[in-house]
Amino acid sequence: MPDSPTFPAVQMGLVRPKAPVVGRGISNELCLKGKSASFIKHTVIDVSDTPLAGNFRAGQSFGVLAPGVDDAGRPHKVRLYSIACPSWGEDGEAQVLSTTPKRVIDEFVPQSDADDPADHSLFLGVCSNYLCDLKAGDPVALTGPQGKRFLLPHDPDIHNYLFIATGTGIAPFRGMIMELLMRPSGPSGARIDLVMGAPYATDLLYDPLFVELADEYPNFNYHTALSREGDAVYVSDLITRNMDYFCPLLADPGTLIYVCGIEGMERGLFKALVEQDLAEGYLKNHNGTAKPTARCLLEVY
Ligand SMILES: Cc1cc2nc3c(=O)[nH]c(=O)nc-3n(C[C@H](O)[C@H](O)[C@H](O)COP(=O)(O)OP(=O)(O)OC[C@H]3O[C@@H](n4cnc5c(N)ncnc54)[C@H](O)[C@@H]3O)c2cc1C
Ligand SMILES: NC(=O)c1ccc[n+]([C@@H]2O[C@H](COP(=O)([O-])OP(=O)(O)OC[C@H]3O[C@@H](n4cnc5c(N)ncnc54)[C@H](OP(=O)(O)O)[C@@H]3O)[C@@H](O)[C@H]2O)c1
């Protein structure tokens, strides 16, 4: 097995924010396992007759321009959303894509000295709520695709995979895992492990799909790390506590690690790799700081 993966060339920035294209909402359903304090949708958008059609890859993202203007009276800036489907789209022909928006809903928290410290009014994120409200047939201004690094490798069958997600960071992995297991040429025989982190079991995303895939494909293993119930673990704790299970996968020079979700989640993983003497190949020392190699792909925001 190679120790340095190569990645395919992809299209980038075909549609710019100055000249967005119009997609159409197709469906917009909650994708949480149960009743949750969060609202997270599986949003499906028709991009046929736009340059996005046929030109996106699992792991890339696309931009959404919410209508209206910001507090300064300027049009809203583009927000990025991960593509949650395989490269052949939701329709098999790459004319329809999907994503996993989470409504940003909170009490206002002062962000600068100019903000009133006593203001705790309802705070609603602009674009996440716009996208979660999108109905079938609604137009939506789109840009992209974006991202050229967080992709499946050029030759996917010569690698094994550890996918680690927190929350909506699962979006790209839904697409990648479907692409590995449900491709028209037949399923990859690669070992594929998904570790999904969520506060409660009810917050798990796309859970029925992953349970079904784990039942059907013996090479796909689905693990959940719940941070506020049961043993209360983060994704890295789950891996550390089950090292006998994960060690052969991590020690394999063909394994690739993908991490997506909350900024900072990678630190627990890096610590575990170093402590278990498994960092070689995944991390390199850069001026005293651990930096991921091409075998450890990060998308954390
Ligand atoms: C590559 C990439 C992929 C992404 N993929 C996804 C995805 O698949 N799903 C997803 O849901 N998101 C995703 N995001 C995040 C997404 O781009 C948006 O940032 C997110 O949806 C919030 O946008 P918004 O317009 O709703 O919020 P905004 O209106 O932009 O509000 C959020 C901003 O307001 C401020 N703020 C936050 N909370 C408060 C508060 N309580 N009081 C006052 N101010 C506050 C912060 O500065 C914050 O940046 C991704 C981001 C990147 C970079
Ligand atoms: N392509 C991308 O770059 C991309 C795509 C999609 C999403 N995202 C980003 O991913 C984030 C997902 O947020 P969310 O609101 O969906 O998640 P969330 O529900 O708030 O959190 C998911 C889980 O992660 C846990 N967690 C918190 N800090 C952690 C840490 N340091 N290490 C490990 N686990 C940790 C949480 O635990 P507790 O809350 O109990 O502490 C919770 O169990 C957002 O910031 C979003 O912008 C990025």
mmCIF file of C-alpha atoms and ligand atoms in Angstrom:
data_model
loop_
_atom_site.group_PDB
_atom_site.id
_atom_site.type_symbol
_atom_site.label_atom_id
_atom_site.label_comp_id
_atom_site.label_asym_id
_atom_site.label_seq_id
_atom_site.Cartn_x
_atom_site.Cartn_y
_atom_site.Cartn_z
ATOM 1 C CA MET A 1 0.000 0.000 0.000
ATOM 2 C CA PRO A 2 1.254 3.536 -0.761
ATOM 3 C CA ASP A 3 1.955 5.852 2.158
ATOM 4 C CA SER A 4 1.264 9.048 0.227
ATOM 5 C CA PRO A 5 -2.163 9.260 -1.398
ATOM 6 C CA THR A 6 -2.856 11.204 -4.567
ATOM 7 C CA PHE A 7 -6.095 13.106 -5.033
ATOM 8 C CA PRO A 8 -8.071 13.812 -8.197
ATOM 9 C CA ALA A 9 -8.103 17.212 -9.877
ATOM 10 C CA VAL A 10 -11.447 18.938 -9.318
ATOM 11 C CA GLN A 11 -13.351 21.948 -10.602
ATOM 12 C CA MET A 12 -13.173 25.035 -8.359
ATOM 13 C CA GLY A 13 -14.965 28.373 -8.404
ATOM 14 C CA LEU A 14 -16.899 27.729 -11.610
ATOM 15 C CA VAL A 15 -19.610 30.046 -10.266
ATOM 16 C CA ARG A 16 -18.460 33.213 -8.472
ATOM 17 C CA PRO A 17 -20.404 35.220 -5.870
ATOM 18 C CA LYS A 18 -20.652 38.182 -8.281
ATOM 19 C CA ALA A 19 -22.592 36.048 -10.771
ATOM 20 C CA PRO A 20 -24.393 33.295 -8.821
ATOM 21 C CA VAL A 21 -26.563 30.707 -10.539
ATOM 22 C CA VAL A 22 -30.074 29.707 -9.522
ATOM 23 C CA GLY A 23 -30.800 26.281 -8.079
ATOM 24 C CA ARG A 24 -34.252 25.050 -7.001
ATOM 25 C CA GLY A 25 -35.177 23.471 -3.712
ATOM 26 C CA ILE A 26 -36.415 19.895 -4.097
ATOM 27 C CA SER A 27 -36.883 18.724 -0.503
ATOM 28 C CA ASN A 28 -35.866 19.745 2.991
ATOM 29 C CA GLU A 29 -36.320 17.217 5.807
ATOM 30 C CA LEU A 30 -34.933 16.982 9.332
ATOM 31 C CA CYS A 31 -32.179 14.350 9.415
ATOM 32 C CA LEU A 32 -31.787 13.973 13.189
ATOM 33 C CA LYS A 33 -32.366 10.604 14.800
ATOM 34 C CA GLY A 34 -34.931 11.891 17.282
ATOM 35 C CA LYS A 35 -36.466 14.905 18.972
ATOM 36 C CA SER A 36 -33.592 17.292 19.528
ATOM 37 C CA ALA A 37 -32.903 20.843 20.667
ATOM 38 C CA SER A 38 -31.253 21.376 17.264
ATOM 39 C CA PHE A 39 -32.795 21.681 13.817
ATOM 40 C CA ILE A 40 -30.659 20.092 11.127
ATOM 41 C CA LYS A 41 -31.975 19.423 7.638
ATOM 42 C CA HIS A 42 -31.077 17.272 4.672
ATOM 43 C CA THR A 43 -31.535 19.923 1.992
ATOM 44 C CA VAL A 44 -31.785 18.753 -1.617
ATOM 45 C CA ILE A 45 -31.249 21.244 -4.458
ATOM 46 C CA ASP A 46 -31.649 20.894 -8.224
ATOM 47 C CA VAL A 47 -28.604 22.402 -9.979
ATOM 48 C CA SER A 48 -29.407 21.160 -13.494
ATOM 49 C CA ASP A 49 -28.744 23.720 -16.248
ATOM 50 C CA THR A 50 -26.051 25.352 -14.089
ATOM 51 C CA PRO A 51 -22.254 24.894 -14.279
ATOM 52 C CA LEU A 52 -22.437 23.079 -10.934
ATOM 53 C CA ALA A 53 -24.190 20.120 -12.569
ATOM 54 C CA GLY A 54 -21.731 17.284 -13.159
ATOM 55 C CA ASN A 55 -18.897 19.324 -11.672
ATOM 56 C CA PHE A 56 -18.931 18.649 -7.929
ATOM 57 C CA ARG A 57 -17.235 15.973 -5.846
ATOM 58 C CA ALA A 58 -18.027 14.444 -2.474
ATOM 59 C CA GLY A 59 -16.058 16.439 0.092
ATOM 60 C CA GLN A 60 -16.340 19.771 -1.727
ATOM 61 C CA SER A 61 -18.675 22.554 -0.648
ATOM 62 C CA PHE A 62 -20.859 25.075 -2.460
ATOM 63 C CA GLY A 63 -21.855 28.643 -1.636
ATOM 64 C CA VAL A 64 -25.286 30.030 -0.801
ATOM 65 C CA LEU A 65 -26.229 33.700 -1.064
ATOM 66 C CA ALA A 66 -29.192 34.520 1.180
ATOM 67 C CA PRO A 67 -31.435 37.244 -0.186
ATOM 68 C CA GLY A 68 -31.490 40.662 1.494
ATOM 69 C CA VAL A 69 -28.831 42.833 3.043
ATOM 70 C CA ASP A 70 -26.769 42.847 6.224
ATOM 71 C CA ASP A 71 -26.781 45.493 8.989
ATOM 72 C CA ALA A 72 -24.491 47.688 6.875
ATOM 73 C CA GLY A 73 -26.933 47.530 3.953
ATOM 74 C CA ARG A 74 -24.666 45.334 1.829
ATOM 75 C CA PRO A 75 -25.849 42.102 0.178
ATOM 76 C CA HIS A 76 -25.253 39.097 2.421
ATOM 77 C CA LYS A 77 -21.888 37.427 1.916
ATOM 78 C CA VAL A 78 -21.680 33.888 0.622
ATOM 79 C CA ARG A 79 -21.785 31.044 3.178
ATOM 80 C CA LEU A 80 -20.293 27.638 2.391
ATOM 81 C CA TYR A 81 -22.100 24.307 2.895
ATOM 82 C CA SER A 82 -20.565 20.845 2.527
ATOM 83 C CA ILE A 83 -21.898 18.616 -0.197
ATOM 84 C CA ALA A 84 -23.579 15.659 1.523
ATOM 85 C CA CYS A 85 -24.054 13.400 -1.502
ATOM 86 C CA PRO A 86 -21.713 11.304 -3.658
ATOM 87 C CA SER A 87 -20.193 12.842 -6.789
ATOM 88 C CA TRP A 88 -23.093 11.373 -8.796
ATOM 89 C CA GLY A 89 -25.495 13.495 -6.761
ATOM 90 C CA GLU A 90 -28.813 12.623 -5.173
ATOM 91 C CA ASP A 91 -30.193 11.673 -8.579
ATOM 92 C CA GLY A 92 -27.362 9.477 -9.914
ATOM 93 C CA GLU A 93 -26.624 12.018 -12.656
ATOM 94 C CA ALA A 94 -24.981 14.839 -10.675
ATOM 95 C CA GLN A 95 -27.828 17.241 -11.460
ATOM 96 C CA VAL A 96 -29.067 17.353 -7.846
ATOM 97 C CA LEU A 97 -26.929 17.967 -4.779
ATOM 98 C CA SER A 98 -27.572 18.031 -1.041
ATOM 99 C CA THR A 99 -26.227 19.495 2.159
ATOM 100 C CA THR A 100 -26.816 19.408 5.920
ATOM 101 C CA PRO A 101 -27.567 22.896 7.301
ATOM 102 C CA LYS A 102 -28.016 23.444 11.042
ATOM 103 C CA ARG A 103 -30.144 26.387 12.131
ATOM 104 C CA VAL A 104 -28.066 28.901 14.075
ATOM 105 C CA ILE A 105 -30.509 29.853 16.843
ATOM 106 C CA ASP A 106 -29.302 31.402 20.077
ATOM 107 C CA GLU A 107 -29.624 34.295 22.466
ATOM 108 C CA PHE A 108 -27.599 37.263 21.276
ATOM 109 C CA VAL A 109 -24.098 37.251 22.770
ATOM 110 C CA PRO A 110 -22.232 40.588 22.520
ATOM 111 C CA GLN A 111 -19.468 40.201 19.927
ATOM 112 C CA SER A 112 -17.711 43.556 20.312
ATOM 113 C CA ASP A 113 -17.503 46.593 22.609
ATOM 114 C CA ALA A 114 -20.064 48.308 20.373
ATOM 115 C CA ASP A 115 -22.719 45.690 21.271
ATOM 116 C CA ASP A 116 -25.103 46.291 24.186
ATOM 117 C CA PRO A 117 -23.998 43.858 26.940
ATOM 118 C CA ALA A 118 -27.600 43.673 28.175
ATOM 119 C CA ASP A 119 -28.927 42.570 24.763
ATOM 120 C CA HIS A 120 -29.949 38.911 24.971
ATOM 121 C CA SER A 121 -32.553 38.991 22.229
ATOM 122 C CA LEU A 122 -33.097 36.084 19.840
ATOM 123 C CA PHE A 123 -30.163 35.643 17.444
ATOM 124 C CA LEU A 124 -30.874 33.897 14.153
ATOM 125 C CA GLY A 125 -28.095 33.076 11.704
ATOM 126 C CA VAL A 126 -28.899 34.496 8.281
ATOM 127 C CA CYS A 127 -28.083 31.793 5.795
ATOM 128 C CA SER A 128 -28.573 28.619 7.859
ATOM 129 C CA ASN A 129 -32.158 29.640 8.614
ATOM 130 C CA TYR A 130 -32.764 30.717 5.024
ATOM 131 C CA LEU A 131 -31.535 27.336 3.794
ATOM 132 C CA CYS A 132 -33.500 25.390 6.416
ATOM 133 C CA ASP A 133 -36.636 27.303 5.330
ATOM 134 C CA LEU A 134 -36.129 26.533 1.620
ATOM 135 C CA LYS A 135 -39.197 24.864 0.110
ATOM 136 C CA ALA A 136 -39.628 22.674 -2.954
ATOM 137 C CA GLY A 137 -39.507 24.916 -6.031
ATOM 138 C CA ASP A 138 -37.914 27.882 -4.244
ATOM 139 C CA PRO A 139 -35.011 29.504 -6.124
ATOM 140 C CA VAL A 140 -31.669 29.705 -4.311
ATOM 141 C CA ALA A 141 -28.570 31.642 -5.422
ATOM 142 C CA LEU A 142 -25.526 29.354 -5.526
ATOM 143 C CA THR A 143 -21.759 29.529 -6.107
ATOM 144 C CA GLY A 144 -18.895 27.053 -6.199
ATOM 145 C CA PRO A 145 -17.825 24.367 -6.094
ATOM 146 C CA GLN A 146 -15.111 24.987 -3.472
ATOM 147 C CA GLY A 147 -12.378 22.808 -1.991
ATOM 148 C CA LYS A 148 -9.630 20.814 -3.635
ATOM 149 C CA ARG A 149 -8.058 18.920 -0.719
ATOM 150 C CA PHE A 150 -10.807 17.236 1.294
ATOM 151 C CA LEU A 151 -11.537 14.507 -1.242
ATOM 152 C CA LEU A 152 -11.469 10.757 -1.614
ATOM 153 C CA PRO A 153 -8.151 9.629 -3.103
ATOM 154 C CA HIS A 154 -7.614 9.012 -6.770
ATOM 155 C CA ASP A 155 -7.418 5.240 -6.229
ATOM 156 C CA PRO A 156 -9.866 4.637 -3.363
ATOM 157 C CA ASP A 157 -9.485 0.854 -3.156
ATOM 158 C CA ILE A 158 -5.824 0.885 -2.110
ATOM 159 C CA HIS A 159 -6.634 2.681 1.163
ATOM 160 C CA ASN A 160 -8.562 2.112 4.388
ATOM 161 C CA TYR A 161 -10.514 4.906 6.033
ATOM 162 C CA LEU A 162 -11.170 6.388 9.457
ATOM 163 C CA PHE A 163 -13.799 9.124 9.170
ATOM 164 C CA ILE A 164 -14.280 11.241 12.319
ATOM 165 C CA ALA A 165 -17.181 13.725 12.472
ATOM 166 C CA THR A 166 -18.749 16.041 15.011
ATOM 167 C CA GLY A 167 -22.262 17.354 14.328
ATOM 168 C CA THR A 168 -22.823 18.637 10.803
ATOM 169 C CA GLY A 169 -19.231 17.620 10.019
ATOM 170 C CA ILE A 170 -20.891 14.349 8.993
ATOM 171 C CA ALA A 171 -22.075 15.989 5.724
ATOM 172 C CA PRO A 172 -19.025 15.210 3.541
ATOM 173 C CA PHE A 173 -18.755 11.703 5.008
ATOM 174 C CA ARG A 174 -22.308 10.813 4.004
ATOM 175 C CA GLY A 175 -21.249 11.511 0.408
ATOM 176 C CA MET A 176 -17.857 9.817 0.642
ATOM 177 C CA ILE A 177 -19.134 6.656 2.351
ATOM 178 C CA MET A 178 -22.006 6.319 -0.132
ATOM 179 C CA GLU A 179 -19.467 6.808 -2.902
ATOM 180 C CA LEU A 180 -17.223 4.026 -1.554
ATOM 181 C CA LEU A 181 -19.997 1.524 -0.845
ATOM 182 C CA MET A 182 -22.822 2.281 -3.286
ATOM 183 C CA ARG A 183 -20.887 3.013 -6.479
ATOM 184 C CA PRO A 184 -22.181 1.483 -9.708
ATOM 185 C CA SER A 185 -19.010 -0.630 -10.138
ATOM 186 C CA GLY A 186 -19.668 -2.419 -6.809
ATOM 187 C CA PRO A 187 -18.652 -1.694 -3.225
ATOM 188 C CA SER A 188 -15.086 -1.006 -2.211
ATOM 189 C CA GLY A 189 -13.603 -3.742 -0.023
ATOM 190 C CA ALA A 190 -11.644 -1.153 1.975
ATOM 191 C CA ARG A 191 -12.019 -1.140 5.745
ATOM 192 C CA ILE A 192 -14.116 1.930 6.541
ATOM 193 C CA ASP A 193 -14.755 3.127 10.108
ATOM 194 C CA LEU A 194 -16.967 6.123 10.896
ATOM 195 C CA VAL A 195 -16.870 7.746 14.342
ATOM 196 C CA MET A 196 -19.735 10.206 14.745
ATOM 197 C CA GLY A 197 -19.848 12.621 17.698
ATOM 198 C CA ALA A 198 -23.074 14.187 18.942
ATOM 199 C CA PRO A 199 -24.402 15.443 22.286
ATOM 200 C CA TYR A 200 -27.260 12.924 22.607
ATOM 201 C CA ALA A 201 -28.403 9.892 20.595
ATOM 202 C CA THR A 202 -31.320 11.979 19.333
ATOM 203 C CA ASP A 203 -28.767 14.373 17.717
ATOM 204 C CA LEU A 204 -27.195 11.681 15.521
ATOM 205 C CA LEU A 205 -27.455 12.574 11.827
ATOM 206 C CA TYR A 206 -28.341 10.172 9.009
ATOM 207 C CA ASP A 207 -28.318 7.392 11.609
ATOM 208 C CA PRO A 208 -30.659 4.979 9.741
ATOM 209 C CA LEU A 209 -28.454 5.165 6.629
ATOM 210 C CA PHE A 210 -25.266 4.326 8.534
ATOM 211 C CA VAL A 211 -26.941 1.538 10.528
ATOM 212 C CA GLU A 212 -28.234 0.050 7.272
ATOM 213 C CA LEU A 213 -24.828 0.317 5.548
ATOM 214 C CA ALA A 214 -23.102 -1.297 8.561
ATOM 215 C CA ASP A 215 -25.620 -4.162 8.417
ATOM 216 C CA GLU A 216 -25.094 -4.657 4.698
ATOM 217 C CA TYR A 217 -21.317 -4.206 4.363
ATOM 218 C CA PRO A 218 -19.041 -6.089 6.815
ATOM 219 C CA ASN A 219 -16.148 -3.750 5.930
ATOM 220 C CA PHE A 220 -18.104 -0.684 7.159
ATOM 221 C CA ASN A 221 -18.175 -0.016 10.907
ATOM 222 C CA TYR A 222 -20.287 2.724 12.500
ATOM 223 C CA HIS A 223 -19.411 4.064 15.980
ATOM 224 C CA THR A 224 -21.176 6.819 17.905
ATOM 225 C CA ALA A 225 -19.573 9.004 20.593
ATOM 226 C CA LEU A 226 -22.215 10.716 22.722
ATOM 227 C CA SER A 227 -20.867 13.585 24.819
ATOM 228 C CA ARG A 228 -23.792 14.141 27.176
ATOM 229 C CA GLU A 229 -25.225 10.710 27.873
ATOM 230 C CA GLY A 230 -23.980 7.244 28.793
ATOM 231 C CA ASP A 231 -20.198 7.262 29.113
ATOM 232 C CA ALA A 232 -20.119 10.902 27.895
ATOM 233 C CA VAL A 233 -17.229 10.654 25.421
ATOM 234 C CA TYR A 234 -15.797 12.804 22.664
ATOM 235 C CA VAL A 235 -14.772 11.148 19.398
ATOM 236 C CA SER A 236 -11.089 10.959 20.418
ATOM 237 C CA ASP A 237 -12.032 9.365 23.789
ATOM 238 C CA LEU A 238 -13.978 6.674 21.985
ATOM 239 C CA ILE A 239 -10.941 5.865 19.835
ATOM 240 C CA THR A 240 -8.525 5.941 22.793
ATOM 241 C CA ARG A 241 -10.771 3.673 24.893
ATOM 242 C CA ASN A 242 -11.000 1.147 22.066
ATOM 243 C CA MET A 243 -7.360 1.130 20.951
ATOM 244 C CA ASP A 244 -7.244 -2.649 20.578
ATOM 245 C CA TYR A 245 -9.912 -2.271 17.923
ATOM 246 C CA PHE A 246 -8.575 0.889 16.199
ATOM 247 C CA CYS A 247 -4.824 0.158 16.431
ATOM 248 C CA PRO A 248 -4.617 -2.231 13.425
ATOM 249 C CA LEU A 249 -6.469 0.296 11.276
ATOM 250 C CA LEU A 250 -4.320 3.230 12.427
ATOM 251 C CA ALA A 251 -1.074 1.256 12.125
ATOM 252 C CA ASP A 252 -1.841 0.311 8.508
ATOM 253 C CA PRO A 253 0.291 2.524 6.184
ATOM 254 C CA GLY A 254 -2.584 2.643 3.689
ATOM 255 C CA THR A 255 -5.072 4.170 6.121
ATOM 256 C CA LEU A 256 -6.326 7.731 5.627
ATOM 257 C CA ILE A 257 -7.910 9.730 8.475
ATOM 258 C CA TYR A 258 -10.564 12.349 7.658
ATOM 259 C CA VAL A 259 -11.733 14.780 10.362
ATOM 260 C CA CYS A 260 -14.649 17.194 9.920
ATOM 261 C CA GLY A 261 -16.643 19.394 12.300
ATOM 262 C CA ILE A 262 -15.930 21.598 15.281
ATOM 263 C CA GLU A 263 -12.662 23.487 15.350
ATOM 264 C CA GLY A 264 -10.414 21.988 18.024
ATOM 265 C CA MET A 265 -11.730 18.420 17.680
ATOM 266 C CA GLU A 266 -8.483 17.443 15.953
ATOM 267 C CA ARG A 267 -6.453 18.134 19.120
ATOM 268 C CA GLY A 268 -7.803 15.121 21.009
ATOM 269 C CA LEU A 269 -7.061 12.909 18.010
ATOM 270 C CA PHE A 270 -3.519 14.250 17.592
ATOM 271 C CA LYS A 271 -2.862 13.713 21.315
ATOM 272 C CA ALA A 272 -4.156 10.144 21.115
ATOM 273 C CA LEU A 273 -2.001 9.388 18.043
ATOM 274 C CA VAL A 274 1.136 10.740 19.716
ATOM 275 C CA GLU A 275 0.441 8.987 23.041
ATOM 276 C CA GLN A 276 -0.210 5.670 21.313
ATOM 277 C CA ASP A 277 2.924 6.020 19.146
ATOM 278 C CA LEU A 278 0.770 5.993 16.007
ATOM 279 C CA ALA A 279 1.437 9.533 14.755
ATOM 280 C CA GLU A 280 4.000 8.544 12.111
ATOM 281 C CA GLY A 281 2.544 9.031 8.653
ATOM 282 C CA TYR A 282 -0.356 11.180 9.952
ATOM 283 C CA LEU A 283 1.505 14.033 11.661
ATOM 284 C CA LYS A 284 4.754 15.825 10.990
ATOM 285 C CA ASN A 285 6.674 18.152 13.248
ATOM 286 C CA HIS A 286 6.576 21.707 11.930
ATOM 287 C CA ASN A 287 8.549 24.126 14.150
ATOM 288 C CA GLY A 288 7.542 22.160 17.217
ATOM 289 C CA THR A 289 3.867 21.948 16.215
ATOM 290 C CA ALA A 290 2.113 18.798 14.965
ATOM 291 C CA LYS A 291 0.863 19.323 11.384
ATOM 292 C CA PRO A 292 -1.230 16.770 9.512
ATOM 293 C CA THR A 293 0.278 14.996 6.502
ATOM 294 C CA ALA A 294 -1.556 14.053 3.295
ATOM 295 C CA ARG A 295 -2.862 10.958 5.148
ATOM 296 C CA CYS A 296 -4.703 13.065 7.748
ATOM 297 C CA LEU A 297 -7.269 15.367 6.142
ATOM 298 C CA LEU A 298 -8.911 18.095 8.216
ATOM 299 C CA GLU A 299 -11.943 20.331 7.636
ATOM 300 C CA VAL A 300 -12.703 21.994 10.942
ATOM 301 C CA TYR A 301 -14.452 25.379 11.288
HETATM 302 C C1 LIG B 1 -16.153 24.597 4.133
HETATM 303 C C2 LIG B 1 -17.354 24.847 5.050
HETATM 304 C C3 LIG B 1 -18.393 23.946 5.032
HETATM 305 C C4 LIG B 1 -19.488 24.146 5.870
HETATM 306 N N1 LIG B 1 -20.507 23.235 5.840
HETATM 307 C C5 LIG B 1 -21.566 23.397 6.650
HETATM 308 C C6 LIG B 1 -22.612 22.438 6.662
HETATM 309 O O1 LIG B 1 -22.592 21.425 5.936
HETATM 310 N N2 LIG B 1 -23.666 22.645 7.499
HETATM 311 C C7 LIG B 1 -23.717 23.767 8.307
HETATM 312 O O2 LIG B 1 -24.712 23.921 9.046
HETATM 313 N N3 LIG B 1 -22.734 24.687 8.310
HETATM 314 C C8 LIG B 1 -21.678 24.537 7.498
HETATM 315 N N4 LIG B 1 -20.692 25.485 7.490
HETATM 316 C C9 LIG B 1 -20.891 26.733 8.255
HETATM 317 C C10 LIG B 1 -21.719 27.744 7.377
HETATM 318 O O3 LIG B 1 -20.891 28.228 6.317
HETATM 319 C C11 LIG B 1 -22.234 28.974 8.141
HETATM 320 O O4 LIG B 1 -21.131 29.577 8.790
HETATM 321 C C12 LIG B 1 -23.288 28.638 9.171
HETATM 322 O O5 LIG B 1 -24.417 28.030 8.553
HETATM 323 C C13 LIG B 1 -23.780 29.928 9.880
HETATM 324 O O6 LIG B 1 -24.218 30.830 8.896
HETATM 325 P P1 LIG B 1 -25.423 31.828 9.164
HETATM 326 O O7 LIG B 1 -25.488 32.777 8.011
HETATM 327 O O8 LIG B 1 -26.656 31.120 9.554
HETATM 328 O O9 LIG B 1 -24.934 32.597 10.458
HETATM 329 P P2 LIG B 1 -24.476 34.122 10.535
HETATM 330 O O10 LIG B 1 -25.606 35.030 10.289
HETATM 331 O O11 LIG B 1 -23.253 34.293 9.689
HETATM 332 O O12 LIG B 1 -24.127 34.159 12.042
HETATM 333 C C14 LIG B 1 -23.023 33.469 12.541
HETATM 334 C C15 LIG B 1 -22.000 34.497 12.986
HETATM 335 O O13 LIG B 1 -22.636 35.356 13.945
HETATM 336 C C16 LIG B 1 -21.894 35.439 15.132
HETATM 337 N N5 LIG B 1 -22.687 34.780 16.191
HETATM 338 C C17 LIG B 1 -22.873 33.462 16.378
HETATM 339 N N6 LIG B 1 -23.648 33.233 17.444
HETATM 340 C C18 LIG B 1 -23.968 34.452 17.926
HETATM 341 C C19 LIG B 1 -24.752 34.875 19.030
HETATM 342 N N7 LIG B 1 -25.335 34.002 19.854
HETATM 343 N N8 LIG B 1 -24.884 36.210 19.244
HETATM 344 C C20 LIG B 1 -24.278 37.081 18.427
HETATM 345 N N9 LIG B 1 -23.525 36.749 17.371
HETATM 346 C C21 LIG B 1 -23.369 35.439 17.123
HETATM 347 C C22 LIG B 1 -20.573 34.771 14.861
HETATM 348 O O14 LIG B 1 -19.640 35.767 14.459
HETATM 349 C C23 LIG B 1 -20.837 33.843 13.696
HETATM 350 O O15 LIG B 1 -19.748 33.727 12.808
HETATM 351 C C24 LIG B 1 -19.558 25.282 6.715
HETATM 352 C C25 LIG B 1 -18.503 26.199 6.714
HETATM 353 C C26 LIG B 1 -17.415 25.981 5.907
HETATM 354 C C27 LIG B 1 -16.280 26.985 5.937
HETATM 355 N N1 LIG B 2 -16.695 21.140 5.688
HETATM 356 C C1 LIG B 2 -16.614 21.740 6.853
HETATM 357 O O1 LIG B 2 -15.661 22.353 7.166
HETATM 358 C C2 LIG B 2 -17.757 21.660 7.777
HETATM 359 C C3 LIG B 2 -18.895 20.984 7.399
HETATM 360 C C4 LIG B 2 -19.957 20.903 8.273
HETATM 361 C C5 LIG B 2 -19.837 21.485 9.533
HETATM 362 N N2 LIG B 2 -18.711 22.152 9.869
HETATM 363 C C6 LIG B 2 -18.569 22.772 11.183
HETATM 364 O O2 LIG B 2 -18.747 21.756 12.143
HETATM 365 C C7 LIG B 2 -19.277 22.307 13.327
HETATM 366 C C8 LIG B 2 -20.415 21.382 13.775
HETATM 367 O O3 LIG B 2 -21.152 22.019 14.767
HETATM 368 P P1 LIG B 2 -22.474 21.382 15.349
HETATM 369 O O4 LIG B 2 -23.203 22.513 15.991
HETATM 370 O O5 LIG B 2 -23.166 20.562 14.311
HETATM 371 O O6 LIG B 2 -21.900 20.388 16.468
HETATM 372 P P2 LIG B 2 -22.453 20.162 17.943
HETATM 373 O O7 LIG B 2 -23.755 19.476 17.856
HETATM 374 O O8 LIG B 2 -22.332 21.431 18.726
HETATM 375 O O9 LIG B 2 -21.307 19.205 18.513
HETATM 376 C C9 LIG B 2 -21.184 17.895 18.064
HETATM 377 C C10 LIG B 2 -20.411 17.132 19.103
HETATM 378 O O10 LIG B 2 -19.032 17.534 19.175
HETATM 379 C C11 LIG B 2 -18.678 17.633 20.561
HETATM 380 N N3 LIG B 2 -17.492 18.461 20.742
HETATM 381 C C12 LIG B 2 -17.404 19.748 21.145
HETATM 382 N N4 LIG B 2 -16.111 20.130 21.229
HETATM 383 C C13 LIG B 2 -15.372 19.036 20.876
HETATM 384 C C14 LIG B 2 -13.972 18.777 20.780
HETATM 385 N N5 LIG B 2 -13.064 19.721 21.060
HETATM 386 N N6 LIG B 2 -13.567 17.549 20.402
HETATM 387 C C15 LIG B 2 -14.466 16.577 20.124
HETATM 388 N N7 LIG B 2 -15.809 16.757 20.206
HETATM 389 C C16 LIG B 2 -16.246 17.983 20.574
HETATM 390 C C17 LIG B 2 -19.925 18.181 21.208
HETATM 391 O O11 LIG B 2 -19.889 17.958 22.610
HETATM 392 P P3 LIG B 2 -20.478 18.981 23.744
HETATM 393 O O12 LIG B 2 -21.307 19.997 23.022
HETATM 394 O O13 LIG B 2 -21.247 18.123 24.651
HETATM 395 O O14 LIG B 2 -19.258 19.571 24.367
HETATM 396 C C18 LIG B 2 -20.966 17.328 20.524
HETATM 397 O O15 LIG B 2 -21.074 16.073 21.109
HETATM 398 C C19 LIG B 2 -19.698 23.727 13.007
HETATM 399 O O16 LIG B 2 -18.718 24.585 13.564
HETATM 400 C C20 LIG B 2 -19.656 23.789 11.472
HETATM 401 O O17 LIG B 2 -19.321 25.061 10.974
HETATM 402 C C21 LIG B 2 -17.650 22.219 9.020
#
